[in-house]
Every structure is written in C-alpha cells, then in structure tokens.
Coordinates of C-alpha atoms in Angstrom, one line a residue:
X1 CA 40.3 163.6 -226.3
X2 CA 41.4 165.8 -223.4
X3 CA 43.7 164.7 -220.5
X4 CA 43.9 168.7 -219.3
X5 CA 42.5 169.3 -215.5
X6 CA 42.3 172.9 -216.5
X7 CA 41.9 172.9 -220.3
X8 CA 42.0 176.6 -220.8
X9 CA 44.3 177.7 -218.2
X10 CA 48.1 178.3 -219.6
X11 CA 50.3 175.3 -218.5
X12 CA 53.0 173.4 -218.6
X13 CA 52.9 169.7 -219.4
X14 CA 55.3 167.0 -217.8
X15 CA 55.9 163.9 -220.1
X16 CA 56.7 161.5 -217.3
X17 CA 58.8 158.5 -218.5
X18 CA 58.6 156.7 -215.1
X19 CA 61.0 158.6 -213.3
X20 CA 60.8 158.1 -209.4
X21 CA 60.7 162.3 -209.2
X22 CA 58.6 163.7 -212.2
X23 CA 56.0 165.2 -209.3
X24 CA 58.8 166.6 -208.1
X25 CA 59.7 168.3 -211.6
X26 CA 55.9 169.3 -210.9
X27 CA 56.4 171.3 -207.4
X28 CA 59.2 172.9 -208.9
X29 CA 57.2 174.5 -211.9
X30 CA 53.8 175.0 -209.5
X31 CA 56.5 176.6 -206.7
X32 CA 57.2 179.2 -209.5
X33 CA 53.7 180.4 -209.7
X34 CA 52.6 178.1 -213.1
X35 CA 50.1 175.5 -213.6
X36 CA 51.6 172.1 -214.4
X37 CA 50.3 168.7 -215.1
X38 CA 51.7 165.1 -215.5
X39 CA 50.9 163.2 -218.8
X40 CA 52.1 160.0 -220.3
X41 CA 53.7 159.9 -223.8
X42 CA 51.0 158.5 -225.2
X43 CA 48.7 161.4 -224.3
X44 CA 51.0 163.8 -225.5
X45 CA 51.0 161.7 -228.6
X46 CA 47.1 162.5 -228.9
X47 CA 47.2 166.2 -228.4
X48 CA 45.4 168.2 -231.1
X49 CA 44.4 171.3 -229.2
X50 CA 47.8 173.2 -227.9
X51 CA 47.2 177.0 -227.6
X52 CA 47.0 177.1 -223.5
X53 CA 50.0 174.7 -223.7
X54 CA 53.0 177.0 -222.6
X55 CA 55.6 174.6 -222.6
X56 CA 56.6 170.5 -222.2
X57 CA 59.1 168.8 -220.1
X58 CA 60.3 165.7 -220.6
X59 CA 61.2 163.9 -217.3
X60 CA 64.0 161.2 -216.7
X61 CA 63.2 157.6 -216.9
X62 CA 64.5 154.0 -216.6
X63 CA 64.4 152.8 -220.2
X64 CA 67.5 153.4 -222.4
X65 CA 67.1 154.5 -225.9
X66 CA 69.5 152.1 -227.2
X67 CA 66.9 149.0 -226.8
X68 CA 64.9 148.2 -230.0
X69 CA 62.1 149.2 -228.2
X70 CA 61.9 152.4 -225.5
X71 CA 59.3 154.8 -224.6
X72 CA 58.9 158.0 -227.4
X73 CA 57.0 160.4 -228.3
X74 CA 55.8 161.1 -232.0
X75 CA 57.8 163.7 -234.1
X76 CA 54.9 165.8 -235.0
X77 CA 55.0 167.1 -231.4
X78 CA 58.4 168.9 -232.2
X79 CA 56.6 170.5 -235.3
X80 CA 53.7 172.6 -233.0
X81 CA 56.5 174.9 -232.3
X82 CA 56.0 174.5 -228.7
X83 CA 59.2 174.7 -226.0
X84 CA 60.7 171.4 -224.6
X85 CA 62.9 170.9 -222.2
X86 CA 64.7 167.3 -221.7
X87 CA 66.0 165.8 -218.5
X88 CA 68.0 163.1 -218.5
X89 CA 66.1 160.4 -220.1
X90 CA 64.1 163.5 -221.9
X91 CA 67.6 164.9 -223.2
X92 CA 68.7 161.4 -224.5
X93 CA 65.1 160.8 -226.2
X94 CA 65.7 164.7 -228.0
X95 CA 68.9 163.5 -229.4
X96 CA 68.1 160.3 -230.4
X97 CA 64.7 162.1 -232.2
X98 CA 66.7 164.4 -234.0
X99 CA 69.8 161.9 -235.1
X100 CA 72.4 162.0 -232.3
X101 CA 74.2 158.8 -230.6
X102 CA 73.8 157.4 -227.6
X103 CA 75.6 154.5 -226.0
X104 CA 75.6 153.5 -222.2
X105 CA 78.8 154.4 -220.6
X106 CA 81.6 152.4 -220.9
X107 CA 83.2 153.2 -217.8
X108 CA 80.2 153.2 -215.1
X109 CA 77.3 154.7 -214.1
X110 CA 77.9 158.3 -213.6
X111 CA 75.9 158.7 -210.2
X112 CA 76.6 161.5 -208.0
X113 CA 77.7 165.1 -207.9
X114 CA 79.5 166.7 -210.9
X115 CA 80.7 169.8 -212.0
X116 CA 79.4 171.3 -214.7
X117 CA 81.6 173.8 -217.0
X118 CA 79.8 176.3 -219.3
X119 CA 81.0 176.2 -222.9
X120 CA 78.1 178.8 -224.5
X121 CA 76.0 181.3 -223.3
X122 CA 72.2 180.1 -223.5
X123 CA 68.8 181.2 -222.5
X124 CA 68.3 178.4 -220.0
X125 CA 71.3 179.1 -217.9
X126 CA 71.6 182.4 -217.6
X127 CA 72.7 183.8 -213.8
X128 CA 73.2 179.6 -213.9
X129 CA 76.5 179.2 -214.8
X130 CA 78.2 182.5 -213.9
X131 CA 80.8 179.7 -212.7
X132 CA 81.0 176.0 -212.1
X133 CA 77.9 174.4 -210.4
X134 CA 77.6 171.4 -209.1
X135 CA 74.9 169.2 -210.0
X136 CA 73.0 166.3 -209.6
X137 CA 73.7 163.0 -212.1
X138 CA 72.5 160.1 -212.6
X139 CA 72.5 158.0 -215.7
X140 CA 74.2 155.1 -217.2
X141 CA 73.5 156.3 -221.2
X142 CA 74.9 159.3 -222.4
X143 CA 74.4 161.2 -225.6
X144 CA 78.4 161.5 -227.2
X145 CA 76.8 162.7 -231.0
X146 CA 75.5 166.1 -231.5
X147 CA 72.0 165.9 -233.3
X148 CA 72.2 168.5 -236.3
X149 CA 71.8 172.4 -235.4
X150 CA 72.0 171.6 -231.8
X151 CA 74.9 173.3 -229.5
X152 CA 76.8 172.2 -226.6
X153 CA 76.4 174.6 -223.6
X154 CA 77.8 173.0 -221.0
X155 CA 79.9 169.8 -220.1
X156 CA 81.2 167.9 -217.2
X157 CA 84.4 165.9 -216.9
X158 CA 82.6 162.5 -217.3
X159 CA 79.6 164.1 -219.9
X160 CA 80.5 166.2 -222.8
X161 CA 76.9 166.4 -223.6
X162 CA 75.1 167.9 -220.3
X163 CA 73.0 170.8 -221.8
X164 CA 72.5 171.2 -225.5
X165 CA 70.3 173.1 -226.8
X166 CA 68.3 174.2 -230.7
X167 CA 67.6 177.7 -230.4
X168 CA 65.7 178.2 -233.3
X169 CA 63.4 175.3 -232.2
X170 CA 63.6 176.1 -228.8
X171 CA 64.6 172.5 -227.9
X172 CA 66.8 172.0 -224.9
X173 CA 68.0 169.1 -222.9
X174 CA 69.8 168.6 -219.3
X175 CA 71.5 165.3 -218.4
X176 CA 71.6 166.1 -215.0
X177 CA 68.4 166.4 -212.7
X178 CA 67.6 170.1 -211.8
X179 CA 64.4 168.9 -209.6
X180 CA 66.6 167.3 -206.6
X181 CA 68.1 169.7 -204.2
X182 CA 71.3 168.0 -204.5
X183 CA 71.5 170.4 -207.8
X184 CA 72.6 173.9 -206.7
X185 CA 70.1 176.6 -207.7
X186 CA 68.1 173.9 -209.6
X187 CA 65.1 176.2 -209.8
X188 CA 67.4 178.5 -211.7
X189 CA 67.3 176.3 -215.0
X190 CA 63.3 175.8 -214.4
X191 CA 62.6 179.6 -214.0
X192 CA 64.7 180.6 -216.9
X193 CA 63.1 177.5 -219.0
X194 CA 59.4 179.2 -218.0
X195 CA 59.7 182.5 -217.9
X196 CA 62.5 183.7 -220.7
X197 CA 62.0 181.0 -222.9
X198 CA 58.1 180.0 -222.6
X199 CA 57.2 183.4 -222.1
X200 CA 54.5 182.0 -219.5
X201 CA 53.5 183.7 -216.6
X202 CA 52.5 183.5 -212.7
X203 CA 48.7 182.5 -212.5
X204 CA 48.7 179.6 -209.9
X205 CA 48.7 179.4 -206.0
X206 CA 47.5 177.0 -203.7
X207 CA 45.4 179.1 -202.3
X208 CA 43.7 179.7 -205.5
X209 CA 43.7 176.2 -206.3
X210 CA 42.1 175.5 -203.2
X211 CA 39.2 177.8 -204.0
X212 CA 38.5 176.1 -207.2
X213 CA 38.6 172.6 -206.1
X214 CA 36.1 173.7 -203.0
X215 CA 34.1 175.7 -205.9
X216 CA 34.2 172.8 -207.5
X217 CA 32.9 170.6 -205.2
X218 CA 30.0 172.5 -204.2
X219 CA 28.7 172.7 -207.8
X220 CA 28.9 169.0 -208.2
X221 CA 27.5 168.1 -204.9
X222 CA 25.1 170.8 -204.5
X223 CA 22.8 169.3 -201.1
X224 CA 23.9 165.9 -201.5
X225 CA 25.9 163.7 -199.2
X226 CA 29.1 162.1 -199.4
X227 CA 30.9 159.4 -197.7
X228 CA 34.6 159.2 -197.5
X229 CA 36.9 156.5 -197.1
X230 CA 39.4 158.3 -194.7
X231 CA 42.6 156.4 -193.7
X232 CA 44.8 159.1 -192.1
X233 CA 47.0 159.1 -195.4
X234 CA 47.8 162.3 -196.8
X235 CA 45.7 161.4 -200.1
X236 CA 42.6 160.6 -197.8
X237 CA 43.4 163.7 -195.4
X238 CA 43.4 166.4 -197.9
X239 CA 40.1 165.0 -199.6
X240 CA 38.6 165.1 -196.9
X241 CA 39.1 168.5 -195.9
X242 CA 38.2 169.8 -198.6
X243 CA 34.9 168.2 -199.3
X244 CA 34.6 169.4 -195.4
X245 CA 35.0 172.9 -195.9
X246 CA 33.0 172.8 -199.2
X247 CA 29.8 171.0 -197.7
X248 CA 30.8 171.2 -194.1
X249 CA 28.3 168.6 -192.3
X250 CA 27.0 166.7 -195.7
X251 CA 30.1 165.0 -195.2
X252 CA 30.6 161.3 -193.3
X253 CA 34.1 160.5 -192.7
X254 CA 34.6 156.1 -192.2
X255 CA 37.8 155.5 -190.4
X256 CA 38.3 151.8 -190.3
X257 CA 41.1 150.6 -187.0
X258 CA 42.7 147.6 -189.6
X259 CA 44.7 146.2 -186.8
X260 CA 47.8 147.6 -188.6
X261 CA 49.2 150.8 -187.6
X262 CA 51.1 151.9 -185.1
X263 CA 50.3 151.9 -181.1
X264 CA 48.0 154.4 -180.9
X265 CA 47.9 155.9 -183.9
X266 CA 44.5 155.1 -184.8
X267 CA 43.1 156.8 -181.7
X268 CA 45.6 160.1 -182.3
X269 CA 44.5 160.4 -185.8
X270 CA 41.1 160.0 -184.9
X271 CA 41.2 162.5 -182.5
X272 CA 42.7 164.6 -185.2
X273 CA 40.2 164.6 -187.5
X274 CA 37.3 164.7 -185.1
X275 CA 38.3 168.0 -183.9
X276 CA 39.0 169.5 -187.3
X277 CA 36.1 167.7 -189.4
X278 CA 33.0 168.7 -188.1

C-alpha cells in the first residue's frame, strides 16, 4: 500500500501523533531544501518499501504513554535501520519502546522556556549547544529511566532527560519542541538531524514543486474542464491558481456570498481573484 505523494523522491517522513504543530515540523524540514510528508502511525506501521525514505520524525502529541492504551508504532520500524528523531511525545514513545520509564511530573507541567545544559557531545547538536540555549517545553510526562545503550546529551533544571540519543542505531529524542520559534536556533537540531545524520540532501523548492503540481495537472486534465469551489480560503486560493496557470481558461471558479463574512469582503476578494484568474 503506498501513502508517498512522491514515491521515489528521497524524503523524510513525519509520524504525526496529533500534535497542534507537526506541519510546522514540516516547513522546517521543506525550508531546508528536503521533501517531507505527514503520515499516521498506522501508515508507518504498513511500510514495506523504504529505500527513498531518508529519515522519520516522530512529532509531539496529547496522549501519555503511561495509559494502558496510547498511540505506537510497531518495533520492526526501528529494525530497517532507518534514522528517527523524537520530539516530545516522539522522545517519550522511543524510551518507552526500548524499556525506559516514564511518569507525569509530579511537580507540574513544565510549560515554558528552559535552559538547556549540554552533558555530551552528539551529532544532533553540534554548533547547538556551544552554550546554554533556551528552549521551548511543553509536557506533563517525562522520561526519568534511561532505555539501554541510550545517552544523556543534554538536561534542563526541571528534565534530566531532554536529548538522548543511540548512536549506533541512530535513534535520538528531544523533549522540547525545536519547530516553534520560541526555541533558539531550532532549525539547528533539524539541519544537523538531516544533513549529518541522514545523509539526505537539498532536492526540493517551491518553485519546483510548483512546476510539478502544474505538470501534473495538465496531464490529468489534458482539454477538459474543471470547476472549482473557491471560497477565498487559502486551501481554495492556491488550488485555484494553480489549475489557473495550468489550464488557464478551462477553468470556472464558483464563489458563493454565504451571508457570512465580513463587510465587504466578499466583493474585495472577488475582485481579487477576477483580476488574477482569468
């Protein structure tokens, strides 16, 4: 079964275990210049086929690994030799896999800026932590027993367990969340997780992107029409212009006044998209 957009374009996948920013752990990867796609654990589960699969990241989450039931991912994935990286959620679902303890705090929620001290040297924080960086928390459990053959890198006053890491398996988890901004030189811990570690490299833009999907388009198209449902949204917006510059006039736009926006935004956004869709 195949879940891949790109199937033979080198990629990294995102496990998202409902985090409220797993596109954003997206952007991050595609701002670096690599393909990335969102999956669900259960489609990871059902991966047979791996060789364009670079490397996986494992996105924070609501659940808690402590409940007799919580989202996973089968062990067999660990065995293809491929490199993870754990945030959060993904870090406390690595340990759990491989035998550590977890608990939920017993203090409070550790929400918020921290500082984070480096204990080893490691791969995925390297020009990271030539010092202490602040960054971004935001968890209730936290791992406080070492799975076997893994290493603590770096701890914060409140965490003792913020980046571990197997080398030999190339398994690494973060507890805090290098995606937000509120983490500083986030992007650090992504570049150094794709590039020195996965050993992938730059063969994505937008522009490019663009080209394929309005490639794309016209093959499936061809000298047919298409209507499109167009509602001034940013998901409706983009489709739009795209089928637009791929077929150009084969394409009717239906913008429907509800009633329910704004004063006057029906008419500006109309207005918009009659000048620019044509």
């Amino acid at each position: 079964m195949q879940f891949f957009e790109q199937k033979d374009k080198d990629k990294i996948l995102i496990v998202d275990f409902g985090s409220q920013v797993t596109k954003l752990i997206a952007r991050r990867v595609r701002d670096l210049g690599v393909y990335s796609e969102i999956i669900t654990p259960n489609q990871l589960n059902l991966i047979k086929e791996h060789s364009s699969i670079k490397g996986i990241i494992f996105s924070g989450g609501p659940s808690t690994v402590t409940a007799k039931k919580y989202q996973s991912v089968s062990k067999e994935i660990f065995k293809k030799k491929i490199p993870i990286l754990g945030i959060c959620y993904g870090l406390q679902l690595i340990a759990k896999i491989f035998g550590g303890k977890i608990r939920p705090s017993k203090k409070r929620r550790e929400f918020g800026r921290a500082l984070l001290i480096k204990k080893k040297a490691s791969l995925l924080t390297k020009n990271f932590l030539n010092k202490k960086k602040s960054v971004w928390m935001s968890h209730e459990d936290a791992v406080f027993k070492l799975p076997k053959n893994f290493k603590i890198i770096a701890s914060t006053k409140n965490s003792k367990l913020t980046i571990i890491e197997n080398k030999r398996k190339n398994i690494y988890g973060v507890q805090f969340h290098p995606e937000v901004t509120h983490t500083d030189d986030g992007k650090r811990i992504f570049k150094n997780f794709l590039f020195l570690i996965c050993k992938i490299k730059k063969s994505w833009s937008i522009n490019s992107q663009k080209k394929i999907l309005i490639q794309e388009i016209k093959n499936k198209v061809k000298k047919g029409r298409v209507i499109c449902a167009l509602s001034g949204g940013v998901d409706s917006s983009v489709v739009a212009l795209l089928i637009n510059r791929a077929i150009k006039k084969n394409l009717i736009c239906i913008m429907v006044d509800t009633g329910l926006m704004r004063k006057d935004e029906f008419k500006y956004t109309y207005n918009i998209f009659k000048k620019n869709i044509n």
